[in-house]
PDB file of C-alpha atoms and ligand atoms in Angstrom:
ATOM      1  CA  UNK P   9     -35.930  -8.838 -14.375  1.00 85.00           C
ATOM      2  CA  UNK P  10     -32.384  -9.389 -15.216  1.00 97.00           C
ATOM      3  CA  UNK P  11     -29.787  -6.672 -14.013  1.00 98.00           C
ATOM      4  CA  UNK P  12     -27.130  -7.214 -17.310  1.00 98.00           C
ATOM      5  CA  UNK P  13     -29.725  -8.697 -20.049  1.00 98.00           C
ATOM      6  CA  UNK P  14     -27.868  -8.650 -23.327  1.00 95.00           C
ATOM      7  CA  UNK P  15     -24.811  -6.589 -21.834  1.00 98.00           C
ATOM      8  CA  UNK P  16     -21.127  -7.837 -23.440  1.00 98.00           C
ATOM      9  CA  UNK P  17     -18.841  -8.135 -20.416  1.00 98.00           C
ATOM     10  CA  UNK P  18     -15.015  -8.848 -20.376  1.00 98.00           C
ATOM     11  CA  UNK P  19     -13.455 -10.024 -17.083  1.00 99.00           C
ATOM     12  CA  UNK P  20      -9.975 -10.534 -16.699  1.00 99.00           C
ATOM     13  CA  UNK P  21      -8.886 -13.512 -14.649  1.00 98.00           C
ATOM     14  CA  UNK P  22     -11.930 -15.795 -14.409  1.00 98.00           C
ATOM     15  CA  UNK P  23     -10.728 -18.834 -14.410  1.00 98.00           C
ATOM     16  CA  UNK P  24     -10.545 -19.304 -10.063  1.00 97.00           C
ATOM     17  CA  UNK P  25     -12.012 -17.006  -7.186  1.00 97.00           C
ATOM     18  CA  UNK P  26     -13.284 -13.835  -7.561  1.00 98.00           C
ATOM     19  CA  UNK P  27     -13.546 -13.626 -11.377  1.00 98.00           C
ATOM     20  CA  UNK P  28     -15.040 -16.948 -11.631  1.00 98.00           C
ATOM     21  CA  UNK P  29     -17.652 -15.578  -8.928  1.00 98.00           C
ATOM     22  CA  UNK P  30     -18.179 -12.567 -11.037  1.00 98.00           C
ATOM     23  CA  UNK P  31     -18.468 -14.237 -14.640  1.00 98.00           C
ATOM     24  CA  UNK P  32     -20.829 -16.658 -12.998  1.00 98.00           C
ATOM     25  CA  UNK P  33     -23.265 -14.410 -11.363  1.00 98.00           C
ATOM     26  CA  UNK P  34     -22.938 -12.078 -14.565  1.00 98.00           C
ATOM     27  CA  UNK P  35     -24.316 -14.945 -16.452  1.00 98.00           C
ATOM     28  CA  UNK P  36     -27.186 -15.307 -14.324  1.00 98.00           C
ATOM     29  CA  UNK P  37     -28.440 -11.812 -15.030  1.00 98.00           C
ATOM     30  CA  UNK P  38     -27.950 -12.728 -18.566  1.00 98.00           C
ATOM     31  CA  UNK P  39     -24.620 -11.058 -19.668  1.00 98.00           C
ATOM     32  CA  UNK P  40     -22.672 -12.916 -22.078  1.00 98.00           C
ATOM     33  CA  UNK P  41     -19.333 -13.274 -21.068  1.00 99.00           C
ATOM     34  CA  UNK P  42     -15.942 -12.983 -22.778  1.00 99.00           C
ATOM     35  CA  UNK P  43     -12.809 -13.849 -19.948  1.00 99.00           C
ATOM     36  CA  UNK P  44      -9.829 -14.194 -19.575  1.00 99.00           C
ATOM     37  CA  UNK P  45      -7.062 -16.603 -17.841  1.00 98.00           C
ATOM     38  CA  UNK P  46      -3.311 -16.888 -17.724  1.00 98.00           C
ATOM     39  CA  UNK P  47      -2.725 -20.779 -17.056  1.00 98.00           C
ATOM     40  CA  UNK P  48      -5.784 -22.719 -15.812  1.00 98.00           C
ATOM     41  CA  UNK P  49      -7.129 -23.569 -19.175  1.00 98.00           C
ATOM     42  CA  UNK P  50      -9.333 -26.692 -17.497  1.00 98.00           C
ATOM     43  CA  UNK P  51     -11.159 -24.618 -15.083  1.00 98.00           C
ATOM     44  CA  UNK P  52     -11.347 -22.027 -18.113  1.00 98.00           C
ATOM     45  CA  UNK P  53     -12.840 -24.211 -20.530  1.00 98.00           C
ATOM     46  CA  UNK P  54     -15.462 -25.709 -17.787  1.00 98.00           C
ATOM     47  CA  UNK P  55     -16.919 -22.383 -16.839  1.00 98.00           C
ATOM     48  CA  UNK P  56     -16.923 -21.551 -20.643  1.00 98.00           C
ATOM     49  CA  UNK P  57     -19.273 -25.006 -20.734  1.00 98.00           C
ATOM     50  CA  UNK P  58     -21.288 -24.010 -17.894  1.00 98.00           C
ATOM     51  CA  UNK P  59     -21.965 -20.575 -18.839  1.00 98.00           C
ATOM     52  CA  UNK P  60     -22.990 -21.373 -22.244  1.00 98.00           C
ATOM     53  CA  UNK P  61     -25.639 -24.054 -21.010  1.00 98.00           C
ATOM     54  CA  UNK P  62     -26.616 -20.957 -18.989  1.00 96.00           C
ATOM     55  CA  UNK P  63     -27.991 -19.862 -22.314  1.00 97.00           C
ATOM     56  CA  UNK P  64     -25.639 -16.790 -22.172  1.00 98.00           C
ATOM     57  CA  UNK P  65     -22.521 -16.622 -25.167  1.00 98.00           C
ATOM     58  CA  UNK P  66     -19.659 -17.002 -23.312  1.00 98.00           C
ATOM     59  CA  UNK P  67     -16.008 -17.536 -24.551  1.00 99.00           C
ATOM     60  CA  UNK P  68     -12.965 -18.441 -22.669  1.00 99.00           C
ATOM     61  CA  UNK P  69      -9.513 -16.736 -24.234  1.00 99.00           C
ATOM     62  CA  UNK P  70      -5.823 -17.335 -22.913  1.00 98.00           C
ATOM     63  CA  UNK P  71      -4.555 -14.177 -22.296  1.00 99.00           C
ATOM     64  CA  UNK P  72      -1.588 -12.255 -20.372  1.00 99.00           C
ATOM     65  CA  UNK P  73      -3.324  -9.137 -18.560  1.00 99.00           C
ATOM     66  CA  UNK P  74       0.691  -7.675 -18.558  1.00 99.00           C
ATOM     67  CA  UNK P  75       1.250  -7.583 -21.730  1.00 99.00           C
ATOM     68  CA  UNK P  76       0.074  -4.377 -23.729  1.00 99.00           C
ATOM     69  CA  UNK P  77      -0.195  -6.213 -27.481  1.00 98.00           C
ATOM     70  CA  UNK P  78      -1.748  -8.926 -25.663  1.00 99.00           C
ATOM     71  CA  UNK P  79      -4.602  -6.778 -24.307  1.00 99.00           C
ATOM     72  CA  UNK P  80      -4.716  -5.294 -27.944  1.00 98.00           C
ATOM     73  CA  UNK P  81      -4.837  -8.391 -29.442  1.00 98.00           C
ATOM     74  CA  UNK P  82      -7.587  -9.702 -27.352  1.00 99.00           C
ATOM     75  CA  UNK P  83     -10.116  -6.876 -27.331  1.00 99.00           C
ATOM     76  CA  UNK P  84      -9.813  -7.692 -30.988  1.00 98.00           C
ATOM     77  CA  UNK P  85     -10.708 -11.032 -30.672  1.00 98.00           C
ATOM     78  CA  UNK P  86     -13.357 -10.090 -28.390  1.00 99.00           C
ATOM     79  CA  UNK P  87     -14.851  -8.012 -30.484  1.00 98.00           C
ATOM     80  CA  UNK P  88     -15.239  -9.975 -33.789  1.00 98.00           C
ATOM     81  CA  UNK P  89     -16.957 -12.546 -31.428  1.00 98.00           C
ATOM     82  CA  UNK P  90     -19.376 -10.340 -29.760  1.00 98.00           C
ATOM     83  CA  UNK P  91     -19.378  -6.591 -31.251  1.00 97.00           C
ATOM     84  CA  UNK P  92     -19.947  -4.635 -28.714  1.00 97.00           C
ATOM     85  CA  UNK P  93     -18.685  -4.054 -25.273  1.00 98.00           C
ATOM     86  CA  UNK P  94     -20.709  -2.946 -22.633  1.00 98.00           C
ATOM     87  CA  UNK P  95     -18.225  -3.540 -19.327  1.00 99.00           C
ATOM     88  CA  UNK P  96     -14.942  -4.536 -18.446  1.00 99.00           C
ATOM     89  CA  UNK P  97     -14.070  -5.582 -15.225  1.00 99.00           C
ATOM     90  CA  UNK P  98     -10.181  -5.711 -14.968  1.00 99.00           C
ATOM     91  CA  UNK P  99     -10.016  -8.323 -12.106  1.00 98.00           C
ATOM     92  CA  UNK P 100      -6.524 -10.131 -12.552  1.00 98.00           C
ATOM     93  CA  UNK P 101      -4.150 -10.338  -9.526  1.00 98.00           C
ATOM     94  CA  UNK P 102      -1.396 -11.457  -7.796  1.00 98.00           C
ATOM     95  CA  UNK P 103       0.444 -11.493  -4.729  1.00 97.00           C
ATOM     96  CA  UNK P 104       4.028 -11.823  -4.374  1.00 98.00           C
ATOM     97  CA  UNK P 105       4.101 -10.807  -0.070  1.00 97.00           C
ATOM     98  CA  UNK P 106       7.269 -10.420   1.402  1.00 97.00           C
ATOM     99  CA  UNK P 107       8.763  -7.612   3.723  1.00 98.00           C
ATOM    100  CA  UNK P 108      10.884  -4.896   2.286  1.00 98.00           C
ATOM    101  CA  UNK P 109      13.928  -5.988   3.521  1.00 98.00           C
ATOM    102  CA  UNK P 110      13.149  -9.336   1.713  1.00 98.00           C
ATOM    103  CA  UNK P 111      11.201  -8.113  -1.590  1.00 98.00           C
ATOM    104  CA  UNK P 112      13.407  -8.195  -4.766  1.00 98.00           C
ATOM    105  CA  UNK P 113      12.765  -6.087  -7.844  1.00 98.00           C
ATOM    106  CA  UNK P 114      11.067  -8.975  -9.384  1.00 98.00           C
ATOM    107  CA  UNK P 115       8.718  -9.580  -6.989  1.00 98.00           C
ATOM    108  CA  UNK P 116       8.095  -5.544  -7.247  1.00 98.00           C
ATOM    109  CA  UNK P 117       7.607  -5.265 -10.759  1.00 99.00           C
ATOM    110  CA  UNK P 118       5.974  -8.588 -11.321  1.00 98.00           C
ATOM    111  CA  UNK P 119       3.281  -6.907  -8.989  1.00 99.00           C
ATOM    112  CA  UNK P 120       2.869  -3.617 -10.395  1.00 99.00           C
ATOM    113  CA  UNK P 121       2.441  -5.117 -14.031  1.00 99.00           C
ATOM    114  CA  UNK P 122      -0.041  -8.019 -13.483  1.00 99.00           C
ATOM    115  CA  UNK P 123      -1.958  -5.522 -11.456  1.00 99.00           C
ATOM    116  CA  UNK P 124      -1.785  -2.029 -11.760  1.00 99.00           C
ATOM    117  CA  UNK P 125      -0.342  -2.022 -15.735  1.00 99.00           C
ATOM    118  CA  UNK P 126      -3.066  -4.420 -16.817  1.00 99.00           C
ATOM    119  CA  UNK P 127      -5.487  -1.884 -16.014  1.00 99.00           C
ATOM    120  CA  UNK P 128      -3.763   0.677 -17.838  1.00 99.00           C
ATOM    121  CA  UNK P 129      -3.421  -1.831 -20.643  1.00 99.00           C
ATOM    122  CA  UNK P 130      -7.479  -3.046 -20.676  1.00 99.00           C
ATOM    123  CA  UNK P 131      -8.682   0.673 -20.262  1.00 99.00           C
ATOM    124  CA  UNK P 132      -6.621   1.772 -23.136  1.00 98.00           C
ATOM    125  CA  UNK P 133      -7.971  -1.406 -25.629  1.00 98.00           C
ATOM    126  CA  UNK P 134     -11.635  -0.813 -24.501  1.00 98.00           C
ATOM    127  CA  UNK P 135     -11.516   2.790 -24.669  1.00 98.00           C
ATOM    128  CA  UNK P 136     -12.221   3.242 -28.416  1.00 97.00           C
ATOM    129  CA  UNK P 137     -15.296   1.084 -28.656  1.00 98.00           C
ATOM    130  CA  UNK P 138     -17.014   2.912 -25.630  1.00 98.00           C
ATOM    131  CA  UNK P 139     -16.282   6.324 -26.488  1.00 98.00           C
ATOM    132  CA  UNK P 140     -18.549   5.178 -30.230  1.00 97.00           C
ATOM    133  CA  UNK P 141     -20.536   3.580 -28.296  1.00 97.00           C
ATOM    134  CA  UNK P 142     -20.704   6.617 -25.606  1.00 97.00           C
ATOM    135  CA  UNK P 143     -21.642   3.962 -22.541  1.00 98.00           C
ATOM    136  CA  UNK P 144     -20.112   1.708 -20.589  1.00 98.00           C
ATOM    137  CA  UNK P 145     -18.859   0.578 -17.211  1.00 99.00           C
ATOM    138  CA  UNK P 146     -15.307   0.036 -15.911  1.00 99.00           C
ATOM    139  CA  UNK P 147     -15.148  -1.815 -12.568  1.00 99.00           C
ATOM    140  CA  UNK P 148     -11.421  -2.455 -11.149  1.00 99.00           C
ATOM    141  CA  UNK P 149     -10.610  -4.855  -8.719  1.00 99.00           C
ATOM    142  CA  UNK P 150      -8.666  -3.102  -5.924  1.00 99.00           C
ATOM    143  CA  UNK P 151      -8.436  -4.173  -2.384  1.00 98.00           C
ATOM    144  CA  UNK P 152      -8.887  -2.671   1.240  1.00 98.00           C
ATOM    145  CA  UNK P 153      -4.922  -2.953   1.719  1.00 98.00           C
ATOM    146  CA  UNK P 154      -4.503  -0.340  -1.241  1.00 98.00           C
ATOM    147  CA  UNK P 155      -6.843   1.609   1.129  1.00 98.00           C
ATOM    148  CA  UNK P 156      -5.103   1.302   4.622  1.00 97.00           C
ATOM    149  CA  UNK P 157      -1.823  -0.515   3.538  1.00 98.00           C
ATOM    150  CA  UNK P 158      -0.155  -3.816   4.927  1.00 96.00           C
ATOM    151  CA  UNK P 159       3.051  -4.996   6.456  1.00 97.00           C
ATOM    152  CA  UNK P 160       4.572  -7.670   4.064  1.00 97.00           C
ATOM    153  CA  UNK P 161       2.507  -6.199   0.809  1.00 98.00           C
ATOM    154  CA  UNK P 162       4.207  -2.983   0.206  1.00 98.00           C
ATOM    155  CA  UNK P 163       3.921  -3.948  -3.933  1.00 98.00           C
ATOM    156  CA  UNK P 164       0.527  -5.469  -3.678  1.00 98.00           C
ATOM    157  CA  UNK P 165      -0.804  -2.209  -1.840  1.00 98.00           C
ATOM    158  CA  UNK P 166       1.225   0.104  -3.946  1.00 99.00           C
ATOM    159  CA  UNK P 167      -0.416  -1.772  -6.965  1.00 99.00           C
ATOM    160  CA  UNK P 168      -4.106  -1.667  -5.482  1.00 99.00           C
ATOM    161  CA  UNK P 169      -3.720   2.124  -4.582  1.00 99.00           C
ATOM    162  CA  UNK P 170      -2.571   2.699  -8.059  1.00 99.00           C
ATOM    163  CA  UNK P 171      -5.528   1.483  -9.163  1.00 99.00           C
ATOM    164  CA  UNK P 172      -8.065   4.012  -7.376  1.00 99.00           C
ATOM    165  CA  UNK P 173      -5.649   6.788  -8.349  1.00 99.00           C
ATOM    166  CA  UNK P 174      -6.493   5.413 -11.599  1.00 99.00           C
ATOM    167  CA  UNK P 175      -9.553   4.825 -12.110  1.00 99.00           C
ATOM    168  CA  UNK P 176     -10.691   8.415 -10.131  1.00 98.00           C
ATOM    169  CA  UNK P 177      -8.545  10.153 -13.361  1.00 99.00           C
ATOM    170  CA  UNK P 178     -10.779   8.113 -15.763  1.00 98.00           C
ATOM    171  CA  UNK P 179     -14.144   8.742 -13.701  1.00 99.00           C
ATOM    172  CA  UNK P 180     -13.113  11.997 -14.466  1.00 98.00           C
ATOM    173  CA  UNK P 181     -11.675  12.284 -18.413  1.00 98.00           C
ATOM    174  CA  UNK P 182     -14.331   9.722 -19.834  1.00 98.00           C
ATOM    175  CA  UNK P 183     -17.550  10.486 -17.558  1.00 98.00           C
ATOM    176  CA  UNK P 184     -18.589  13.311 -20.236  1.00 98.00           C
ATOM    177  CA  UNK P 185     -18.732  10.250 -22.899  1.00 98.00           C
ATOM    178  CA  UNK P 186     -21.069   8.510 -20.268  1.00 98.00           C
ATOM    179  CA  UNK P 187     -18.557   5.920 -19.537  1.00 98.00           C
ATOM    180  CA  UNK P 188     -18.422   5.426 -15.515  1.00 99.00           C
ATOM    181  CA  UNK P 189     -15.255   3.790 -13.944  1.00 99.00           C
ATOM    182  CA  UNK P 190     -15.579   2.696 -10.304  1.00 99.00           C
ATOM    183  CA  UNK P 191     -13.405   0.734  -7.467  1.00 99.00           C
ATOM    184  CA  UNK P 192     -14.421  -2.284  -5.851  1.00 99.00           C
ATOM    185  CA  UNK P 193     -11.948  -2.746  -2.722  1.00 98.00           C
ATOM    186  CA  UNK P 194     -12.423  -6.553  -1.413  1.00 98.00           C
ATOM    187  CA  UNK P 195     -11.627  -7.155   2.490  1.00 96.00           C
ATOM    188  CA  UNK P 196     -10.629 -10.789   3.401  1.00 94.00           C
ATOM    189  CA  UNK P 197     -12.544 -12.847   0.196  1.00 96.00           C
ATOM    190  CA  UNK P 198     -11.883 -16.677   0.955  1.00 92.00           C
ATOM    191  CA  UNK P 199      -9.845 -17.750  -2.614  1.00 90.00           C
ATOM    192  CA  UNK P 200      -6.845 -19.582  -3.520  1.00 87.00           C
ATOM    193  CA  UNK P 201      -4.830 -16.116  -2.854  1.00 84.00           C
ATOM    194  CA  UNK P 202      -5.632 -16.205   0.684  1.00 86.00           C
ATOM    195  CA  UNK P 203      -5.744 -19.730   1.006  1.00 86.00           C
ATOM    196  CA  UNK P 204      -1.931 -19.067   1.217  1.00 83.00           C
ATOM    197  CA  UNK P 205      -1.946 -17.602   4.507  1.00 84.00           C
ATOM    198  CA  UNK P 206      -1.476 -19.561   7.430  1.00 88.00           C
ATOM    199  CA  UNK P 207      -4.567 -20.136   9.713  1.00 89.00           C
ATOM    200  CA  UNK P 208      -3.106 -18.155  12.544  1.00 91.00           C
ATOM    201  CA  UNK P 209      -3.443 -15.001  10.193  1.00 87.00           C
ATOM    202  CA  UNK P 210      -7.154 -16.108   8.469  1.00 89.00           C
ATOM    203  CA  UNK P 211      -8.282 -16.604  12.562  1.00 91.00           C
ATOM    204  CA  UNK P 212      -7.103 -13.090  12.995  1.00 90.00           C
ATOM    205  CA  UNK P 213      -8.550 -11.579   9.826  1.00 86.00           C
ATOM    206  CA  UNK P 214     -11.910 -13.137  10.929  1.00 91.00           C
ATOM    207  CA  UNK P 215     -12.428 -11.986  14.032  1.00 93.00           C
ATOM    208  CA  UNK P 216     -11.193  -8.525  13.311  1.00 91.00           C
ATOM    209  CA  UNK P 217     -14.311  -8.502  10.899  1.00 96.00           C
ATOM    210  CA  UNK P 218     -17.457  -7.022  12.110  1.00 97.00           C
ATOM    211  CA  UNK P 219     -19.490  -9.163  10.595  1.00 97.00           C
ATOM    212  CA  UNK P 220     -17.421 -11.810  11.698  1.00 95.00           C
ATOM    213  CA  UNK P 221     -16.750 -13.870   8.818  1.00 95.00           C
ATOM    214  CA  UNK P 222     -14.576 -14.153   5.519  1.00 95.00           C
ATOM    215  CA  UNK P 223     -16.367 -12.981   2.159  1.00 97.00           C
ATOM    216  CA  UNK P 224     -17.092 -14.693  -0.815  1.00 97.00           C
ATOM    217  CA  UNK P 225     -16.630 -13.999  -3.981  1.00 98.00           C
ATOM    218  CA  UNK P 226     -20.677 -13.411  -4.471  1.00 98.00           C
ATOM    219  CA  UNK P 227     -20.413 -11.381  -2.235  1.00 98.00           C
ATOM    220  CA  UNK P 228     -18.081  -9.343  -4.379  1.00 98.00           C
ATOM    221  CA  UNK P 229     -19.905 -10.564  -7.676  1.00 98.00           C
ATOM    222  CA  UNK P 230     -23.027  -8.799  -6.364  1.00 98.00           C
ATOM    223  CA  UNK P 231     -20.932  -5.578  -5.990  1.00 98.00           C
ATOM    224  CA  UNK P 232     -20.244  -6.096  -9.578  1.00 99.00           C
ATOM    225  CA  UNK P 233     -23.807  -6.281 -11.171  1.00 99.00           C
ATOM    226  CA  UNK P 234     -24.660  -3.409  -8.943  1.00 98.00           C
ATOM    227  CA  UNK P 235     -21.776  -1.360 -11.139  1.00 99.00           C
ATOM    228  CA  UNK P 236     -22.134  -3.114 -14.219  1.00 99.00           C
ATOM    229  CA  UNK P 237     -25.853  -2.390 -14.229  1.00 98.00           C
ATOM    230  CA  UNK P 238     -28.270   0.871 -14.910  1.00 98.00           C
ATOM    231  CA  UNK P 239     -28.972   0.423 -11.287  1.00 98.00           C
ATOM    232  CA  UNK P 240     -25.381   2.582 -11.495  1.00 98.00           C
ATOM    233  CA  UNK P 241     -25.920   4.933 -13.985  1.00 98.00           C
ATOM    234  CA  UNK P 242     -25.176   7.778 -11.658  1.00 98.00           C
ATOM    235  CA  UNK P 243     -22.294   6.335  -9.935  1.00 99.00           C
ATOM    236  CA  UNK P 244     -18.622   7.027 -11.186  1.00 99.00           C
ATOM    237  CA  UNK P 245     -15.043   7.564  -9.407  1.00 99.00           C
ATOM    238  CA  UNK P 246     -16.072   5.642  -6.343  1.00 98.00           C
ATOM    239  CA  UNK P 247     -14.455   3.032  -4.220  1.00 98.00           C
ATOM    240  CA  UNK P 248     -16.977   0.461  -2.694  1.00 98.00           C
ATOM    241  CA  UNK P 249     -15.402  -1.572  -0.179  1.00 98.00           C
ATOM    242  CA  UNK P 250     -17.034  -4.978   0.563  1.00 98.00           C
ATOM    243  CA  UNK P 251     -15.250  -5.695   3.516  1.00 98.00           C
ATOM    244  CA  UNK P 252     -17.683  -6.884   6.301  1.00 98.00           C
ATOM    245  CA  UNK P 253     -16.768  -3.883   8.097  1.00 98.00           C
ATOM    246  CA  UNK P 254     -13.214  -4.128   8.139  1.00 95.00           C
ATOM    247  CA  UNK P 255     -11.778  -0.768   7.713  1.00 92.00           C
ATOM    248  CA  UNK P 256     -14.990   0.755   9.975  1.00 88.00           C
TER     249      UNK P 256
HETATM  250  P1  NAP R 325      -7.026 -15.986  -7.432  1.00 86.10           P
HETATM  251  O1  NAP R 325      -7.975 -16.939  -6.838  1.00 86.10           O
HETATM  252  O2  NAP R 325      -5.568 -16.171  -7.232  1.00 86.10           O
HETATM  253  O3  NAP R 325      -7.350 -15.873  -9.022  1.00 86.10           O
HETATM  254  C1  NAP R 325      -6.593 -15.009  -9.816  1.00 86.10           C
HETATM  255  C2  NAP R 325      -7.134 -15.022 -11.227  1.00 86.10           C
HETATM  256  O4  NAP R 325      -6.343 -14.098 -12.014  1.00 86.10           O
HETATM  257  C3  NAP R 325      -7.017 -16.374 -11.909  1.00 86.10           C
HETATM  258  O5  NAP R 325      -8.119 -16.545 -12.770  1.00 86.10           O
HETATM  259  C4  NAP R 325      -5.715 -16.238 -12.712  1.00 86.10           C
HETATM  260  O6  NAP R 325      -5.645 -17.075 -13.875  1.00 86.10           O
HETATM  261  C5  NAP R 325      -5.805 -14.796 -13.138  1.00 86.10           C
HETATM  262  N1  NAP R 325      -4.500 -14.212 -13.506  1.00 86.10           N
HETATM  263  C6  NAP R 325      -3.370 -14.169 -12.767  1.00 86.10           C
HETATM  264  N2  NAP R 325      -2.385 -13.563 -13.462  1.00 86.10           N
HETATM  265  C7  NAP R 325      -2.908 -13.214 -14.658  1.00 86.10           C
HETATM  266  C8  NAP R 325      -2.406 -12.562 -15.825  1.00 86.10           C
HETATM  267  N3  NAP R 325      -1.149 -12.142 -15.898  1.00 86.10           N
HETATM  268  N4  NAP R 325      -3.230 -12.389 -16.883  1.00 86.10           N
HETATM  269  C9  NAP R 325      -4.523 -12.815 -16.840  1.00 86.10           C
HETATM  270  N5  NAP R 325      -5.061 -13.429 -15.761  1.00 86.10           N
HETATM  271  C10 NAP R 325      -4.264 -13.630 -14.702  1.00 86.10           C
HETATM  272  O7  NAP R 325      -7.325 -14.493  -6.903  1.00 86.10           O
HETATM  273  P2  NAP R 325      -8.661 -13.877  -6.254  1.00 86.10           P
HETATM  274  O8  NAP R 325      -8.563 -14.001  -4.783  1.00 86.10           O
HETATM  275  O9  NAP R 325      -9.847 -14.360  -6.951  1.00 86.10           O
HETATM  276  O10 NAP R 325      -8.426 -12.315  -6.574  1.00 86.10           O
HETATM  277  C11 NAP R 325      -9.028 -11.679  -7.695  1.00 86.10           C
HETATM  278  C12 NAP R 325      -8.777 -10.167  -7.577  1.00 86.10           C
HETATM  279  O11 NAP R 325      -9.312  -9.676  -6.357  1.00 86.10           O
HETATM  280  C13 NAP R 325      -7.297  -9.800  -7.577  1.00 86.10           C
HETATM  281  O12 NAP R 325      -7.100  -8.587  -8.261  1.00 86.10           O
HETATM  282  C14 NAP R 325      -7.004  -9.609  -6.109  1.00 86.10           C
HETATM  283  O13 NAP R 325      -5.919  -8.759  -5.881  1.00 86.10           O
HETATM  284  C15 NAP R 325      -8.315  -9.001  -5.627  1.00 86.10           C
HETATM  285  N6  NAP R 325      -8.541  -9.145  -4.192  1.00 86.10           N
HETATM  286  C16 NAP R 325      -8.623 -10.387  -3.612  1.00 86.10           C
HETATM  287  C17 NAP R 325      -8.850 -10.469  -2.244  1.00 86.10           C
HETATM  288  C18 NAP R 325      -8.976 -11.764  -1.525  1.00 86.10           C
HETATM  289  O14 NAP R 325      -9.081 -11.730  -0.300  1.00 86.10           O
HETATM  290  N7  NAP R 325      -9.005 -12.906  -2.197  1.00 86.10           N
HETATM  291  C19 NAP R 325      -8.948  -9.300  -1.490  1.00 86.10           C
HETATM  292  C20 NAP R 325      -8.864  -8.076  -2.099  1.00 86.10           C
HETATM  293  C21 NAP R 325      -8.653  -8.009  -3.463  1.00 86.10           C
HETATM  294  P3  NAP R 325      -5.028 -18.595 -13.764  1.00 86.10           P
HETATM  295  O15 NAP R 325      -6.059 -19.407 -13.041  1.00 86.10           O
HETATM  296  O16 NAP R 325      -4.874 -19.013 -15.190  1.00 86.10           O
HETATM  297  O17 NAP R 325      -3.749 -18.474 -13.026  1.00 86.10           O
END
């Protein structure tokens, strides 16, 4: 049996890593697939290519997860294509690490917006069709280090603790509706983000792990169906961590 059969999902920032992981193994339990990317339009329109031959719809659309009208503008879109949505997973992110002493208010901002307001902004353009529809499932990408903070990310961890502060206030004003909203906090997921750090630090992440090893983004992707399925139904306001252990 497939998990998401028929399900509409929308995934923010699917074009590399995680969300690519997600739309992928979404596709597989049959979801058809609306995402989104900022600037890789290549590696957008191949996984568009390779989902469809999946047999699944899927549709690739350019589209800044900052920007309010832009979120507006593309839930439209999204729904003249496909009708109905069943889940959004809000999965864009950056990182823009420095220490205090060194962070400007750019680098501040930049952060809070592409990660904490594009939640704000997705929730608010989805909210309408799921409160007709009374169902769906809201999964936001967080992270361990807006669990347990991290020298060097002081935005990033603000941003990914936003999030859970979130997404707990919208468990609670939209689980009468029957829509759930949950957290998925990463640990150390091997991507282009943390291909940045040196190998020093990725030696050091590793062996703090339990089970000894970076994750993949399947191994966050299976997090996903779990939330994005039935399997769910009786699961909102929670924070799963898929961290190999890391904040045991
Ligand atoms: P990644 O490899 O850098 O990919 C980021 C994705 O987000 C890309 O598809 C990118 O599109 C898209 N994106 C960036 N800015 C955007 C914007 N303004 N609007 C729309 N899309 C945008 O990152 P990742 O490692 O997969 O991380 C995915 C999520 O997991 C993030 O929220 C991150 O904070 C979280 N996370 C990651 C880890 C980890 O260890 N990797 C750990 C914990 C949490 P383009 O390709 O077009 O730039």
């Amino acid at each position: 049996m497939k998990l998401l059969e028929g399900k509409n999902i929308i995934i923010t920032g699917a074009s590399r890593g995680i969300g690519h992981g997600i739309a992928t193994a979404f596709a597989a339990q049959g979801a058809n697939v609306a995402f989104t990317y900022s600037s890789s339009a290549g590696p957008a329109e191949a996984l568009e290519k390779e989902l469809t031959e999946k047999g699944v719809k899927a549709k690739a659309y350019q589209s800044d997860a900052a920007s309010f009208e832009a979120c507006q503008e593309l839930v439209k879109q999204v729904l003249e294509d496909f009708e109905q949505i069943d889940v959004l997973v809000n999965n864009a992110g950056i990182t823009k690490d420095n220490l205090l002493m060194r962070m400007g208010e750019d680098d501040f901002d930049k952060v809070i917006e592409v990660n904490l307001k594009s939640v704000f902004n997705m929730t608010k353009a989805v909210q309408r069709t799921m409160l007709k529809q009374r169902k769906g499932s809201i999964i936001n990408m967080s992270s361990v280090v807006g669990v347990k903070g991290n020298a060097g990310q002081s935005n990033y961890a603000a941003s990914k603790a936003g999030i859970i502060g979130f997404s707990k206030s919208m468990a609670l004003e939209l689980g009468s509706r029957n829509i759930r909203t949950n957290v998925v906090a990463p640990g150390f997921i091997e991507t282009e983000m943390t291909e940045k750090l040196d190998e020093k630090t990725i030696a050091g992440w590793r062996d703090a792990i339990p089970l000894k090893r970076g994750g993949t983004p399947e191994d966050i992707a299976n997090a996903c169906i779990f939330l994005a399925s039935d399997m769910s139904a009786y699961i909102t306001g929670q924070v799963l961590q898929v961290d190999g252990g890391m904040l045991t």
